[in-house]
mmCIF file of C-alpha atoms in Angstrom:
data_model
loop_
_atom_site.group_PDB
_atom_site.id
_atom_site.type_symbol
_atom_site.label_atom_id
_atom_site.label_comp_id
_atom_site.label_asym_id
_atom_site.label_seq_id
_atom_site.Cartn_x
_atom_site.Cartn_y
_atom_site.Cartn_z
ATOM 1 C CA UNK A 852 115.530 116.529 82.855
ATOM 2 C CA UNK A 853 112.824 117.990 85.075
ATOM 3 C CA UNK A 854 112.905 117.315 88.792
ATOM 4 C CA UNK A 855 109.698 115.745 90.135
ATOM 5 C CA UNK A 856 107.863 118.229 92.312
ATOM 6 C CA UNK A 857 105.877 117.113 95.321
ATOM 7 C CA UNK A 858 102.383 118.477 95.761
ATOM 8 C CA UNK A 859 100.737 118.699 99.159
ATOM 9 C CA UNK A 860 97.254 118.860 100.565
ATOM 10 C CA UNK A 861 97.493 120.244 104.103
ATOM 11 C CA UNK A 862 95.251 121.117 107.032
ATOM 12 C CA UNK A 863 95.807 123.983 109.442
ATOM 13 C CA UNK A 864 94.192 124.335 112.823
ATOM 14 C CA UNK A 865 93.621 128.029 113.346
ATOM 15 C CA UNK A 866 93.778 129.895 116.665
ATOM 16 C CA UNK A 867 89.957 129.958 116.736
ATOM 17 C CA UNK A 868 90.042 126.114 116.465
ATOM 18 C CA UNK A 869 88.674 126.053 112.910
ATOM 19 C CA UNK A 870 90.283 124.019 110.144
ATOM 20 C CA UNK A 871 91.652 125.317 106.883
ATOM 21 C CA UNK A 872 92.573 122.958 104.048
ATOM 22 C CA UNK A 873 94.862 123.992 101.236
ATOM 23 C CA UNK A 874 97.326 123.064 98.502
ATOM 24 C CA UNK A 875 101.008 123.918 98.160
ATOM 25 C CA UNK A 876 104.358 122.702 96.876
ATOM 26 C CA UNK A 877 106.227 124.100 99.917
ATOM 27 C CA UNK A 878 104.720 123.416 103.349
ATOM 28 C CA UNK A 879 107.033 125.640 105.416
ATOM 29 C CA UNK A 880 106.679 128.632 103.092
ATOM 30 C CA UNK A 881 102.901 128.277 102.963
ATOM 31 C CA UNK A 882 102.540 128.089 106.745
ATOM 32 C CA UNK A 883 104.666 131.232 107.069
ATOM 33 C CA UNK A 884 102.460 132.990 104.509
ATOM 34 C CA UNK A 885 99.331 132.083 106.460
ATOM 35 C CA UNK A 886 100.788 133.183 109.793
ATOM 36 C CA UNK A 887 102.116 136.468 108.421
ATOM 37 C CA UNK A 888 98.690 137.415 107.046
ATOM 38 C CA UNK A 889 99.713 136.920 103.420
ATOM 39 C CA UNK A 890 98.031 133.548 102.900
ATOM 40 C CA UNK A 891 94.449 132.767 102.037
ATOM 41 C CA UNK A 892 91.702 135.256 102.825
ATOM 42 C CA UNK A 893 90.396 132.863 105.487
ATOM 43 C CA UNK A 894 93.622 132.942 107.500
ATOM 44 C CA UNK A 895 94.266 136.668 107.087
ATOM 45 C CA UNK A 896 91.873 137.411 109.942
ATOM 46 C CA UNK A 897 93.849 138.033 113.139
ATOM 47 C CA UNK A 898 91.470 135.849 115.163
ATOM 48 C CA UNK A 899 92.621 132.830 113.095
ATOM 49 C CA UNK A 900 96.362 133.391 113.525
ATOM 50 C CA UNK A 901 98.644 131.828 114.390
ATOM 51 C CA UNK A 902 97.699 128.582 112.727
ATOM 52 C CA UNK A 903 99.522 125.300 113.054
ATOM 53 C CA UNK A 904 99.847 122.621 110.434
ATOM 54 C CA UNK A 905 98.268 119.503 111.863
ATOM 55 C CA UNK A 906 98.144 117.270 108.793
ATOM 56 C CA UNK A 907 99.481 116.898 105.270
ATOM 57 C CA UNK A 908 99.497 114.377 102.447
ATOM 58 C CA UNK A 909 101.969 114.155 99.575
ATOM 59 C CA UNK A 910 100.905 113.653 95.950
ATOM 60 C CA UNK A 911 102.807 113.331 92.684
ATOM 61 C CA UNK A 912 100.370 115.570 90.769
ATOM 62 C CA UNK A 913 98.789 118.913 91.498
ATOM 63 C CA UNK A 914 95.456 117.544 90.329
ATOM 64 C CA UNK A 915 95.432 114.749 92.916
ATOM 65 C CA UNK A 916 96.393 117.115 95.736
ATOM 66 C CA UNK A 917 93.684 119.577 94.772
ATOM 67 C CA UNK A 918 91.099 116.797 94.559
ATOM 68 C CA UNK A 919 92.002 115.806 98.130
ATOM 69 C CA UNK A 920 91.679 119.445 99.236
ATOM 70 C CA UNK A 921 88.262 119.768 97.587
ATOM 71 C CA UNK A 922 86.999 116.514 99.103
ATOM 72 C CA UNK A 923 88.167 117.583 102.579
ATOM 73 C CA UNK A 924 86.385 120.913 102.309
ATOM 74 C CA UNK A 925 83.099 119.115 101.582
ATOM 75 C CA UNK A 926 83.220 117.260 104.912
ATOM 76 C CA UNK A 927 81.475 118.291 108.117
ATOM 77 C CA UNK A 928 83.601 119.161 111.154
ATOM 78 C CA UNK A 929 83.168 115.703 112.735
ATOM 79 C CA UNK A 930 84.042 114.055 109.406
ATOM 80 C CA UNK A 931 87.157 116.241 109.102
ATOM 81 C CA UNK A 932 88.271 115.244 112.603
ATOM 82 C CA UNK A 933 87.733 111.561 111.762
ATOM 83 C CA UNK A 934 89.635 111.940 108.465
ATOM 84 C CA UNK A 935 92.644 113.528 110.177
ATOM 85 C CA UNK A 936 92.633 110.957 112.979
ATOM 86 C CA UNK A 937 92.342 107.959 110.648
ATOM 87 C CA UNK A 938 94.996 109.185 108.219
ATOM 88 C CA UNK A 939 97.613 110.458 110.660
#
């Protein structure tokens, strides 16, 4: 029997105070990848590292987590701040 895997949408606050939203199944591993320069192209830039994980949501399906990531990325900076504040 397959073990249910958790899927996460997460938000990083980068050193340059920008936000990065992403998807993963392992939050600790993904944060380490970002901070070691092996994560997304956006966080590979030295001016954005280190980043800290400031928010995450758990989903039962990859599709739902990725929909949350996409929706977050469509928001303006003030909307992103409001989203994080209201959902934390």
